[in-house]
Each structure stands twice: as C-alpha cells, then as structure tokens.
Short mmCIF file of N, CA and C and ligand atoms in Angstrom, two decimals:
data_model
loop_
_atom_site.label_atom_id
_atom_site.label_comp_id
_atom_site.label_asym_id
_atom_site.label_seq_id
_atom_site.Cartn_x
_atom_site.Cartn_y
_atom_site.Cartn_z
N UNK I 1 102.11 -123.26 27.04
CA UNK I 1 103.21 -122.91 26.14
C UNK I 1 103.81 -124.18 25.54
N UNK I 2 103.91 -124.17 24.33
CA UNK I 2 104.58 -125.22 23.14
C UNK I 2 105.95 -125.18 24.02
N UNK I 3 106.47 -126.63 23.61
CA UNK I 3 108.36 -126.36 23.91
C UNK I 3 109.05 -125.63 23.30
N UNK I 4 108.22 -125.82 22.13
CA UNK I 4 109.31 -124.78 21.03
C UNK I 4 109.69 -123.32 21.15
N UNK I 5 108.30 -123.13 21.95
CA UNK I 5 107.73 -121.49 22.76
C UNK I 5 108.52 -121.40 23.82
N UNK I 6 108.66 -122.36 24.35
CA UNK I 6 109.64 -122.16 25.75
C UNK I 6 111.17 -121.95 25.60
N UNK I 7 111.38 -123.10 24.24
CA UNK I 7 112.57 -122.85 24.08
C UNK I 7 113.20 -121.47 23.98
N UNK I 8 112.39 -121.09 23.18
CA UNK I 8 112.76 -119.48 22.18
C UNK I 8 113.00 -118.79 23.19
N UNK I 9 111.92 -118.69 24.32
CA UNK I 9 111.99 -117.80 25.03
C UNK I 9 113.21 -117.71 26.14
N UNK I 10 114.25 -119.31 26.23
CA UNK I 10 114.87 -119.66 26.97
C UNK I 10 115.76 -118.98 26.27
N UNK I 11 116.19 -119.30 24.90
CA UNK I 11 117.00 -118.55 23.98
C UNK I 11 117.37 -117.44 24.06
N UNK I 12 116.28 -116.44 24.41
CA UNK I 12 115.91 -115.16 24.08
C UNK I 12 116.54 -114.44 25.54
N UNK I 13 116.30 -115.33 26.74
CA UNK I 13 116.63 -114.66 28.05
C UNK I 13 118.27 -115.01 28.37
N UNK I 14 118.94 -116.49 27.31
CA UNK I 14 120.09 -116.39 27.33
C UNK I 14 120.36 -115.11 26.77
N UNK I 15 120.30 -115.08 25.80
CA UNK I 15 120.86 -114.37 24.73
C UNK I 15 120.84 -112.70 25.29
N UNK I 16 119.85 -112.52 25.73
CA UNK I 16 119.77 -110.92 26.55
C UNK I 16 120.73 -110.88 27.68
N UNK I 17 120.79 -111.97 28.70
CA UNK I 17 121.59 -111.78 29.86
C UNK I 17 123.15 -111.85 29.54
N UNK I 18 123.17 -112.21 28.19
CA UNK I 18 124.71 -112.21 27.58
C UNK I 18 125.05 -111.17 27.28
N UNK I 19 123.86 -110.52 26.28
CA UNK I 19 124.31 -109.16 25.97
C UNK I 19 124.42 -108.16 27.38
N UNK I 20 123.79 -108.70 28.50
CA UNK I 20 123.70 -107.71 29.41
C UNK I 20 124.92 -107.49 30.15
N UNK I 21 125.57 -109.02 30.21
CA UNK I 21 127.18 -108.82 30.68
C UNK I 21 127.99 -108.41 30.23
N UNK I 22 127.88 -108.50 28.72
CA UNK I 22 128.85 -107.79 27.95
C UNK I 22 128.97 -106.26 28.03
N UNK I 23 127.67 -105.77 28.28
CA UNK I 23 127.59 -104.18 28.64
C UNK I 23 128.09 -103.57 30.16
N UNK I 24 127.87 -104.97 30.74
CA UNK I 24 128.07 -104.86 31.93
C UNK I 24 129.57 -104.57 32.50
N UNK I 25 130.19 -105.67 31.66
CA UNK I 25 131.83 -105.65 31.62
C UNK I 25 132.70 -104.73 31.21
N UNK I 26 131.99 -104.04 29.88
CA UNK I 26 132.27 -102.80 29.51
C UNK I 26 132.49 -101.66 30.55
N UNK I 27 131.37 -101.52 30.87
CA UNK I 27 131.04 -100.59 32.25
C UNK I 27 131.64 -100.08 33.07
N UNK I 28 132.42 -101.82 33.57
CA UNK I 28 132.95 -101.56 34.90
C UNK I 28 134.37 -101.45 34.17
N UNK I 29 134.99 -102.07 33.12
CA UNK I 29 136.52 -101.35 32.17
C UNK I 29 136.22 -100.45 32.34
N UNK I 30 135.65 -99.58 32.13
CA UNK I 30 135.53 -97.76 31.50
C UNK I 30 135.15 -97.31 32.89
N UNK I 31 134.81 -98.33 33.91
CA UNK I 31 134.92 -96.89 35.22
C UNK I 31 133.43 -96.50 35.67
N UNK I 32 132.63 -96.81 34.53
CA UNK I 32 131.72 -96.35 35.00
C UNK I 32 130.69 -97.20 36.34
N UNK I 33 131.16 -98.47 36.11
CA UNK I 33 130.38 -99.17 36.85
C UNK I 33 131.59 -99.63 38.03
N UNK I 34 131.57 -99.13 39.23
CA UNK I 34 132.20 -99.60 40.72
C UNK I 34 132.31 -100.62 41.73
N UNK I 35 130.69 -100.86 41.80
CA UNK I 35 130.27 -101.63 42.28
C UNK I 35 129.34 -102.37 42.19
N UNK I 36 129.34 -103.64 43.08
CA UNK I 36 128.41 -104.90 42.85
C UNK I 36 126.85 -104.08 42.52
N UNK I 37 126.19 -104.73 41.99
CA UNK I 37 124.95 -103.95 41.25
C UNK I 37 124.01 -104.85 42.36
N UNK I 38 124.56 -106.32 42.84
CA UNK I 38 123.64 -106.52 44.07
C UNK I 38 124.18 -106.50 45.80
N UNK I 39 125.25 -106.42 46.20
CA UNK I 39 125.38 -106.04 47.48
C UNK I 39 126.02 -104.64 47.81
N UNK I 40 126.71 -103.86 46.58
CA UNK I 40 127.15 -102.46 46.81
C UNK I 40 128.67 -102.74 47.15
N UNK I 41 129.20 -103.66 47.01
CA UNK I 41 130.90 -103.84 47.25
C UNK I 41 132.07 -103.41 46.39
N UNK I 42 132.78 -102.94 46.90
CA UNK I 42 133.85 -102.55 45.54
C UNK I 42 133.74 -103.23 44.22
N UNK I 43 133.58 -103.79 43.02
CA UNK I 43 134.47 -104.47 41.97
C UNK I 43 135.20 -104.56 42.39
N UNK I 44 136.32 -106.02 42.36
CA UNK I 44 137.90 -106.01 42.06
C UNK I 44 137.98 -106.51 40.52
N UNK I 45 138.56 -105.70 39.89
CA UNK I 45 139.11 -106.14 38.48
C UNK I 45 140.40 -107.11 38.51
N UNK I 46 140.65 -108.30 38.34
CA UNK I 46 141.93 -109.44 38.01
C UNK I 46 142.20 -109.00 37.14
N UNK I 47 143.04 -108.52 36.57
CA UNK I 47 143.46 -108.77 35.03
C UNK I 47 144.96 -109.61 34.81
N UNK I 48 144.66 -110.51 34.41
CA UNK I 48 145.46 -111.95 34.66
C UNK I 48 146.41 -111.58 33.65
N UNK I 49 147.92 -112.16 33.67
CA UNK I 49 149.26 -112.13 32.56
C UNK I 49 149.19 -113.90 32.21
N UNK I 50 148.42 -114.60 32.98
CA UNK I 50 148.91 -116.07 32.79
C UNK I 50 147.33 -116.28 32.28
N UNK I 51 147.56 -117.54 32.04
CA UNK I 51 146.72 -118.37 31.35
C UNK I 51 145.04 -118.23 31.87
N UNK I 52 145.63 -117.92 33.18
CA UNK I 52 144.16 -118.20 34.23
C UNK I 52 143.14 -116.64 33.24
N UNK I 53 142.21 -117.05 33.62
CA UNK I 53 141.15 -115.97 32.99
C UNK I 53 141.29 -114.53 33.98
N UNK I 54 140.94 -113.52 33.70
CA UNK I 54 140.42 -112.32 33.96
C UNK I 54 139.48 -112.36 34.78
N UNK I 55 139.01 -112.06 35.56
CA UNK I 55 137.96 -111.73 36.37
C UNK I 55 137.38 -110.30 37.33
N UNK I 56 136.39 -110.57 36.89
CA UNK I 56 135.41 -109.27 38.05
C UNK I 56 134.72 -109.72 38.77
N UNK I 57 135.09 -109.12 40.09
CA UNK I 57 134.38 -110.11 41.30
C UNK I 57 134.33 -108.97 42.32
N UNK I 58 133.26 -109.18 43.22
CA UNK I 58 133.13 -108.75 44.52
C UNK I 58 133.40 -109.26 45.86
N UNK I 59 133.79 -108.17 46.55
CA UNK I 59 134.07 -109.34 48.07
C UNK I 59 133.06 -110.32 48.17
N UNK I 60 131.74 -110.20 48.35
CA UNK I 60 130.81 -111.28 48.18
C UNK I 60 131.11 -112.31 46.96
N UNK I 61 131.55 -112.05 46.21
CA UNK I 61 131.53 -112.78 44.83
C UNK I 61 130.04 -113.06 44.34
N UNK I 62 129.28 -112.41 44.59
CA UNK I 62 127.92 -112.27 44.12
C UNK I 62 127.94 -112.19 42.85
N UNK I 63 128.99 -111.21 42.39
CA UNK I 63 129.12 -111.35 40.99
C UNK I 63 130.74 -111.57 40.37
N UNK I 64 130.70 -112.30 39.78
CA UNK I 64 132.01 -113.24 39.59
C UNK I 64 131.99 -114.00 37.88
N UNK I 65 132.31 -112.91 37.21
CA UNK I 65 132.55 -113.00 35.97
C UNK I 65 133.68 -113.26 35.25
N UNK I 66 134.05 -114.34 34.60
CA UNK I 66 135.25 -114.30 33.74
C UNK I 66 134.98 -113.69 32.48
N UNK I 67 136.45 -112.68 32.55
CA UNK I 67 136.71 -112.46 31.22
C UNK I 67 136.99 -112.66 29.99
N UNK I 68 136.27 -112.78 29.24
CA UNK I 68 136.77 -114.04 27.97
C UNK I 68 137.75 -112.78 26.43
N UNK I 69 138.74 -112.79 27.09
CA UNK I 69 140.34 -112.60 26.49
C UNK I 69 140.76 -112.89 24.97
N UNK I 70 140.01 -113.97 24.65
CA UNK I 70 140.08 -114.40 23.21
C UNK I 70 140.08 -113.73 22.03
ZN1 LIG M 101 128.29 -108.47 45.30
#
C-alpha cells in the first residue's frame, strides 16, 4: 500500500469513527442507548453548567466521551 493509500484509508476510519460517535451520542441523549456498548455499565450523562465539558462515561470509563457544546 502507497502512503497516500494508507493515508486515505486512515482518513476514512477517522472520519467514520467520528461519525460513529456522533450517532452514538445522539443515542444515548434520546435514551436509546443505556449502556456501555463494551462492558454493559450504566451511561452516566455529566451535563456540565461550567466551563468544564459534558461528558458520557461509564463506571469503567471504557467509554468516556466529551461533549463538544459549541
Ligand atoms: Zn464501559
């Protein structure tokens, strides 16, 4: 594989796993999504009043996403 080939493809798996959080984040706003998708733990939703970011996290913090508020 060319770099340029690798690149794209590096591009391509950012660019999907972005869109995948974004659906992901959605998800768990709307309820539909509960829990960690890899250890089965509650979600806790942060939803921050101060400066600090938003976050979705699990007791594991396996998955530990900031919310980008902007
Ligand atoms: Zn987890």
């Amino acid at each position: 594989m060319s770099e340029l080939a690798q690149l794209k493809s590096f591009n391509k798996i950012t660019s999907d796993s972005f869109h995948q959080q974004k659906n992901f984040i959605k998800k768990v706003l709307s309820g539909r999504i509960t829990q960690c998708p890899d250890c089965g733990q509650t979600l806790k939703i942060n939803m921050s009043n101060t400066k600090e970011q938003s976050t979705i996290r699990c007791a594991n913090q396996c998955t530990d996403i900031e919310l980008d508020c902007s």
